[in-house]
Short mmCIF file of C-alpha atoms and ligand atoms in Angstrom, two decimals:
data_model
loop_
_atom_site.label_atom_id
_atom_site.label_comp_id
_atom_site.label_asym_id
_atom_site.label_seq_id
_atom_site.Cartn_x
_atom_site.Cartn_y
_atom_site.Cartn_z
CA UNK A 1 57.34 198.01 110.03
CA UNK A 2 56.82 201.49 110.25
CA UNK A 3 57.72 201.95 106.39
CA UNK A 4 55.20 199.72 105.41
CA UNK A 5 52.88 201.75 107.04
CA UNK A 6 53.75 205.60 105.62
CA UNK A 7 54.81 203.97 102.37
CA UNK A 8 51.03 202.36 103.04
CA UNK A 9 49.42 204.72 103.83
CA UNK A 10 51.00 207.34 101.37
CA UNK A 11 52.32 209.18 103.77
CA UNK A 12 54.77 212.13 102.02
CA UNK A 13 51.47 213.34 100.44
CA UNK A 14 50.41 215.00 103.76
CA UNK A 15 53.32 216.60 103.64
CA UNK A 16 53.03 220.60 102.90
CA UNK A 17 55.35 221.82 99.38
CA UNK A 18 59.00 221.95 101.19
CA UNK A 19 57.58 222.05 104.96
CA UNK A 20 59.70 220.07 108.04
CA UNK A 21 58.50 217.23 109.93
CA UNK A 22 58.14 216.23 114.74
CA UNK A 23 58.02 212.77 115.73
CA UNK A 24 56.61 213.16 118.02
CA UNK A 25 57.09 210.06 120.23
CA UNK A 26 56.18 209.06 123.96
CA UNK A 27 58.90 209.39 126.35
CA UNK A 28 57.36 210.27 129.54
CA UNK A 29 59.53 208.47 131.53
CA UNK A 30 63.37 207.22 131.59
CA UNK A 31 61.71 204.45 130.07
CA UNK A 32 63.14 201.47 127.67
CA UNK A 33 60.33 200.14 125.04
CA UNK A 34 60.45 196.92 125.11
CA UNK A 35 59.44 197.21 129.59
CA UNK A 36 55.88 198.57 127.86
CA UNK A 37 56.73 202.44 128.40
CA UNK A 38 57.84 204.41 125.63
CA UNK A 39 57.51 204.09 121.91
CA UNK A 40 60.51 202.53 120.03
CA UNK A 41 63.56 203.85 118.74
CA UNK A 42 63.45 201.46 115.57
CA UNK A 43 59.55 203.68 115.29
CA UNK A 44 61.57 206.99 114.87
CA UNK A 45 64.13 205.66 112.65
CA UNK A 46 61.49 204.31 110.34
CA UNK A 47 59.95 207.38 110.30
CA UNK A 48 63.53 209.10 109.57
CA UNK A 49 64.54 207.07 106.13
CA UNK A 50 61.33 207.25 104.90
CA UNK A 51 60.34 211.43 105.18
CA UNK A 52 63.70 211.58 103.95
CA UNK A 53 63.56 208.76 100.56
CA UNK A 54 60.43 211.16 99.98
CA UNK A 55 62.84 214.79 100.37
CA UNK A 56 61.90 216.46 103.18
CA UNK A 57 64.82 217.73 104.17
CA UNK A 58 63.94 219.37 107.67
CA UNK A 59 63.30 216.78 110.46
CA UNK A 60 63.31 217.03 114.92
CA UNK A 61 62.25 214.80 117.52
CA UNK A 62 60.03 216.50 120.13
CA UNK A 63 59.05 215.39 123.50
CA UNK A 64 58.35 216.83 127.27
CA UNK A 65 58.61 214.27 129.64
CA UNK A 66 55.91 214.50 132.65
CA UNK A 67 56.54 216.54 134.92
CA UNK A 68 58.74 214.42 137.46
CA UNK A 69 61.14 213.47 134.47
CA UNK A 70 64.49 214.78 132.89
CA UNK A 71 63.03 214.41 128.57
CA UNK A 72 66.90 214.26 127.63
CA UNK A 73 67.62 211.05 129.79
CA UNK A 74 63.90 209.82 128.69
CA UNK A 75 65.45 210.02 125.40
CA UNK A 76 68.83 208.06 126.31
CA UNK A 77 67.13 205.64 127.93
CA UNK A 78 64.80 205.15 125.17
CA UNK A 79 68.51 205.71 122.65
CA UNK A 80 67.01 208.20 120.67
CA UNK A 81 70.33 210.08 121.28
CA UNK A 82 71.69 207.03 118.68
CA UNK A 83 68.72 207.83 115.99
CA UNK A 84 69.29 211.12 116.68
CA UNK A 85 73.25 210.59 116.14
CA UNK A 86 72.60 208.35 113.35
CA UNK A 87 70.16 209.98 110.81
CA UNK A 88 72.19 213.87 112.61
CA UNK A 89 68.48 214.80 112.65
CA UNK A 90 68.17 217.65 116.25
CA UNK A 91 66.43 216.77 119.60
CA UNK A 92 65.07 219.10 121.10
CA UNK A 93 63.12 218.90 124.57
CA UNK A 94 59.38 220.72 124.87
CA UNK A 95 59.65 221.52 128.45
CA UNK A 96 62.16 224.10 126.71
CA UNK A 97 60.22 225.59 124.32
CA UNK A 98 58.78 229.00 124.01
CA UNK A 99 54.71 228.53 124.06
CA UNK A 100 51.54 230.04 122.41
CA UNK A 101 47.77 230.35 123.84
CA UNK A 102 46.49 227.96 121.44
CA UNK A 103 42.04 228.60 121.78
CA UNK A 104 40.57 225.79 123.12
CA UNK A 105 36.49 224.79 124.06
CA UNK A 106 38.02 224.81 127.76
CA UNK A 107 39.65 228.33 127.04
CA UNK A 108 43.70 229.20 126.06
CA UNK A 109 45.76 226.40 126.13
CA UNK A 110 49.73 227.36 126.33
CA UNK A 111 51.65 225.24 123.96
CA UNK A 112 55.41 224.23 122.64
CA UNK A 113 55.62 225.84 119.73
CA UNK A 114 57.40 222.96 117.20
CA UNK A 115 54.66 221.35 118.22
CA UNK A 116 52.00 223.69 116.59
CA UNK A 117 54.30 225.69 113.55
CA UNK A 118 55.69 221.89 111.87
CA UNK A 119 55.25 221.14 108.93
CA UNK A 120 53.58 217.93 109.22
CA UNK A 121 53.68 216.59 113.00
CA UNK A 122 53.37 212.64 114.02
CA UNK A 123 52.19 211.02 116.83
CA UNK A 124 54.10 208.46 118.21
CA UNK A 125 52.09 207.47 120.93
CA UNK A 126 52.95 203.68 122.92
CA UNK A 127 48.98 202.05 123.25
CA UNK A 128 48.71 200.98 126.44
CA UNK A 129 47.15 201.16 130.63
CA UNK A 130 47.28 204.63 132.18
CA UNK A 131 46.59 204.74 135.96
CA UNK A 132 44.40 207.47 136.24
CA UNK A 133 42.96 207.69 132.91
CA UNK A 134 43.03 203.87 131.87
CA UNK A 135 43.98 204.12 128.63
CA UNK A 136 46.69 206.52 126.66
CA UNK A 137 47.46 206.39 122.95
CA UNK A 138 46.98 209.05 120.00
CA UNK A 139 45.09 212.15 122.29
CA UNK A 140 46.81 212.49 125.82
CA UNK A 141 50.44 211.66 124.13
CA UNK A 142 50.16 215.11 122.72
CA UNK A 143 50.05 216.48 126.24
CA UNK A 144 54.45 216.09 126.28
CA UNK A 145 53.77 219.39 123.93
CA UNK A 146 52.96 221.89 126.97
CA UNK A 147 54.93 223.16 129.75
CA UNK A 148 55.07 221.27 132.80
CA UNK A 149 52.77 224.78 134.11
CA UNK A 150 50.67 223.52 131.73
CA UNK A 151 50.86 219.59 132.32
CA UNK A 152 49.36 220.25 135.96
CA UNK A 153 46.33 222.56 135.45
CA UNK A 154 45.80 219.76 133.51
CA UNK A 155 44.93 217.32 136.35
CA UNK A 156 43.58 220.06 138.32
CA UNK A 157 41.16 220.40 136.04
CA UNK A 158 40.11 216.90 136.25
CA UNK A 159 42.32 215.53 132.94
CA UNK A 160 39.35 214.29 130.52
CA UNK A 161 38.39 217.78 129.59
CA UNK A 162 41.71 218.98 128.32
CA UNK A 163 42.69 215.69 127.08
CA UNK A 164 39.63 216.60 124.33
CA UNK A 165 40.28 220.13 123.95
CA UNK A 166 44.05 219.50 123.90
CA UNK A 167 43.58 216.58 120.96
CA UNK A 168 40.89 218.56 118.92
CA UNK A 169 42.99 222.56 118.15
CA UNK A 170 46.38 219.99 117.94
CA UNK A 171 45.13 217.34 115.74
CA UNK A 172 47.47 215.77 114.00
CA UNK A 173 47.10 214.45 110.54
CA UNK A 174 49.42 211.44 110.87
CA UNK A 175 49.56 209.08 114.17
CA UNK A 176 51.81 206.06 113.90
CA UNK A 177 50.82 203.80 117.12
CA UNK A 178 53.70 201.48 118.31
CA UNK A 179 50.75 198.24 120.31
CA UNK A 180 54.58 196.01 120.27
CA UNK A 181 54.76 196.17 123.33
CA UNK A 182 53.13 198.28 126.07
CA UNK A 183 51.23 197.47 129.13
CA UNK A 184 47.91 197.46 128.42
CA UNK A 185 47.99 198.62 133.04
CA UNK A 186 50.37 201.42 133.55
CA UNK A 187 51.63 204.80 131.92
CA UNK A 188 55.40 203.60 133.37
CA UNK A 189 55.15 199.84 131.67
CA UNK A 190 57.56 196.69 133.91
CA UNK A 191 55.29 194.13 132.74
CA UNK A 192 55.16 194.50 128.00
CA UNK A 193 52.05 192.51 126.58
CA UNK A 194 53.93 191.70 123.50
CA UNK A 195 51.46 192.11 120.30
CA UNK A 196 54.07 192.69 117.36
CA UNK A 197 51.37 195.61 116.47
CA UNK A 198 51.32 198.94 114.68
CA UNK A 199 49.34 200.79 113.29
CA UNK A 200 48.25 203.44 111.85
CA UNK A 201 45.30 206.67 110.62
CA UNK A 202 45.11 210.37 110.62
CA UNK A 203 42.19 210.89 113.03
CA UNK A 204 43.80 211.26 116.54
CA UNK A 205 40.43 210.26 117.71
CA UNK A 206 39.62 207.21 115.41
CA UNK A 207 42.39 205.68 116.68
CA UNK A 208 41.75 206.12 120.56
CA UNK A 209 38.42 204.73 119.53
CA UNK A 210 39.90 201.87 118.31
CA UNK A 211 42.93 201.05 120.92
CA UNK A 212 39.72 201.24 123.38
CA UNK A 213 38.13 197.88 121.41
CA UNK A 214 41.87 196.59 121.26
CA UNK A 215 41.71 196.52 125.33
CA UNK A 216 38.48 195.25 125.43
CA UNK A 217 37.25 199.08 127.84
CA UNK A 218 33.66 200.83 127.34
CA UNK A 219 33.93 204.44 125.91
CA UNK A 220 32.67 205.77 128.86
CA UNK A 221 35.10 204.28 130.46
CA UNK A 222 37.83 206.85 128.68
CA UNK A 223 35.39 209.68 128.47
CA UNK A 224 38.20 212.33 126.41
CA UNK A 225 38.26 209.64 123.51
CA UNK A 226 33.69 210.66 123.01
CA UNK A 227 34.85 214.12 124.48
CA UNK A 228 37.48 215.09 121.82
CA UNK A 229 35.32 214.14 119.09
CA UNK A 230 32.99 216.51 120.69
CA UNK A 231 34.70 219.72 120.34
CA UNK A 232 36.35 218.52 116.82
CA UNK A 233 39.73 217.01 117.07
CA UNK A 234 37.34 213.82 114.82
CA UNK A 235 35.46 210.83 115.08
CA UNK A 236 34.83 207.87 116.72
CA UNK A 237 33.27 205.88 114.14
CA UNK A 238 35.12 203.46 113.44
CA UNK A 239 35.73 201.99 109.43
CA UNK A 240 38.70 199.98 108.50
CA UNK A 241 39.46 201.49 105.84
CA UNK A 242 40.73 204.62 107.41
CA UNK A 243 43.06 202.40 109.14
CA UNK A 244 46.06 201.12 107.73
CA UNK A 245 47.50 197.92 110.08
CA UNK A 246 50.29 195.27 110.38
CA UNK A 247 50.26 192.48 111.85
CA UNK A 248 45.88 192.62 112.66
CA UNK A 249 45.44 189.67 115.15
CA UNK A 250 43.10 186.98 113.03
CA UNK A 251 40.88 186.59 116.44
CA UNK A 252 40.24 190.21 118.49
CA UNK A 253 39.89 187.87 121.20
CA UNK A 254 43.37 186.59 121.12
CA UNK A 255 44.11 189.96 122.08
CA UNK A 256 45.40 190.71 125.45
CA UNK A 257 42.97 192.10 127.37
CA UNK A 258 44.23 194.68 130.79
CA UNK A 259 45.06 192.99 133.74
CA UNK A 260 43.61 195.16 136.32
CA UNK A 261 46.44 195.02 138.41
CA UNK A 262 46.13 199.15 138.93
CA UNK A 263 42.62 198.80 139.52
CA UNK A 264 43.04 196.66 143.05
CA UNK A 265 46.03 198.37 143.91
CA UNK A 266 44.19 201.20 143.97
CA UNK A 267 41.53 200.34 145.58
CA UNK A 268 41.56 202.52 149.66
CA UNK A 269 42.75 205.92 147.40
CA UNK A 270 41.08 208.14 146.84
CA UNK A 271 42.49 210.90 143.75
CA UNK A 272 41.27 214.64 143.37
CA UNK A 273 43.53 216.12 141.27
CA UNK A 274 46.25 213.94 141.14
CA UNK A 275 49.79 214.84 138.73
CA UNK A 276 50.83 211.79 137.02
CA UNK A 277 54.36 211.55 138.18
CA UNK A 278 52.39 212.07 141.45
CA UNK A 279 50.44 208.93 141.76
CA UNK A 280 52.01 206.63 139.65
CA UNK A 281 55.74 207.08 141.68
CA UNK A 282 52.27 205.78 144.74
CA UNK A 283 50.52 202.92 142.52
CA UNK A 284 55.05 201.63 141.85
CA UNK A 285 55.29 201.52 145.56
CA UNK A 286 51.56 199.60 146.79
CA UNK A 287 53.34 198.08 143.77
CA UNK A 288 55.53 196.61 145.66
CA UNK A 289 55.16 196.84 149.22
CA UNK A 290 53.17 194.48 150.93
CA UNK A 291 52.22 196.58 153.73
CA UNK A 292 50.62 199.37 151.97
CA UNK A 293 46.70 196.63 152.11
CA UNK A 294 43.69 197.83 153.47
CA UNK A 295 45.28 202.11 153.94
CA UNK A 296 43.31 204.18 153.43
CA UNK A 297 45.75 207.35 151.55
CA UNK A 298 44.70 210.38 150.20
CA UNK A 299 46.50 211.96 146.74
CA UNK A 300 46.52 215.41 145.10
CA UNK A 301 46.23 218.97 144.27
CA UNK A 302 42.18 218.48 145.58
CA UNK A 303 43.36 218.08 149.49
CA UNK A 304 45.55 221.69 149.45
CA UNK A 305 45.02 223.34 152.61
CA UNK A 306 42.72 220.40 153.45
CA UNK A 307 43.58 218.90 156.95
CA UNK A 308 41.93 215.61 157.56
CA UNK A 309 42.88 211.92 159.38
CA UNK A 310 44.78 210.01 157.21
CA UNK A 311 47.24 209.04 154.87
CA UNK A 312 48.59 212.30 152.19
CA UNK A 313 50.37 211.68 149.09
CA UNK A 314 53.15 214.51 148.07
CA UNK A 315 52.22 217.99 149.73
CA UNK A 316 49.54 218.87 148.36
CA UNK A 317 48.06 216.77 151.86
CA UNK A 318 50.46 218.25 154.13
CA UNK A 319 47.48 218.55 155.75
CA UNK A 320 46.65 214.85 156.88
CA UNK A 321 47.61 213.26 160.32
CA UNK A 322 50.53 211.64 158.05
CA UNK A 323 52.12 212.94 155.19
CA UNK A 324 55.23 211.74 152.90
CA UNK A 325 56.21 215.10 151.57
CA UNK A 326 57.70 215.91 148.35
CA UNK A 327 56.78 217.20 144.66
CA UNK A 328 56.40 214.41 144.06
CA UNK A 329 57.63 212.27 146.31
CA UNK A 330 59.70 208.96 145.22
CA UNK A 331 57.81 205.91 145.68
CA UNK A 332 60.77 204.08 148.48
CA UNK A 333 59.67 207.36 150.70
CA UNK A 334 56.47 205.66 150.86
CA UNK A 335 57.09 202.57 150.61
CA UNK A 336 58.96 203.43 154.24
CA UNK A 337 56.54 205.53 155.45
CA UNK A 338 53.69 202.41 154.59
CA UNK A 339 56.38 199.79 156.81
CA UNK A 340 57.00 202.56 158.88
CA UNK A 341 52.50 202.63 159.93
CA UNK A 342 52.95 198.92 159.19
CA UNK A 343 55.84 198.80 162.46
CA UNK A 344 53.15 201.08 164.78
CA UNK A 345 56.14 203.93 163.88
S1 LIG B 1 52.61 217.19 145.48
FE1 LIG B 1 51.67 215.46 143.71
S2 LIG B 1 49.60 216.47 143.81
FE2 LIG B 1 50.20 217.78 144.86
S3 LIG B 1 50.79 219.43 142.44
FE3 LIG B 1 53.35 217.97 143.67
S4 LIG B 1 53.30 216.20 141.99
FE4 LIG B 1 50.82 216.87 141.61
#
């Protein structure tokens, strides 16, 4: 499917003469593609075969997992080690890369050099749900091009504006969306929704605007897409000729919609600038435990230095009358605390 898309788009024309190609998948956590969390390794293989067949010699895979996970563990879990070995393509952990400050609409952002210096940065996101930003696809996938300290700062800045500013700064010229079986509720996967679908475009903002329509979301539910347009990252105007796709559903209504599982789990959660890994631990705990129902929970960097009644998640909430410590804490620790509370301990 990937080779077909790249051929239909004549993607080789986007690579500068003698330039390199850096493939940027979604390896947010150590999860399998079948779980709906990470980009399928076949998408990488397809890209490598296509660009190599067209004479590109310098091809690499670049990614940095979220703050709570090790990139190399995630790359093995998704099967990328076998792909890289088969094609003799290097994989670079962006958590270890050098960075350069790039001027953006919200001030300087430190971005990893391998993403900035690629002849062609090929963005390979998964279309899926996200427990904080509702949807993640082309623009949000670029957060993996940041060092961990910038990822944390993005959360402190409220995510929406920084994601939009990063998209406008990096402006990848090619994005291939893996919508084969993304989890439409949760970025960590677990409930994949099979659509066997892929699409490609040259405007990450437009592809995200298209993703919103596929997931049945309103633009106001995912503000960073419109903001990215304001910052010069692309256009939200949809034109069929701009997006090349495979396996278009014959009727839009047939495309599965998010089930709202995460939204119902976090009804009693007050979030203020929580890191993704922290928030995901909480969602995982609430998903697997019956004891979280009705408990008022606070989470996020915005609670640092504050004293308050109730359950706080993570070291930022040390001032809570009860706190699950860790940065981020594990889901298991949260489940244990919820159980202790339910049993009056
Ligand atoms: S405790 Fe959680 S929200 Fe606070 S810095 Fe650590 S991971 Fe982020």
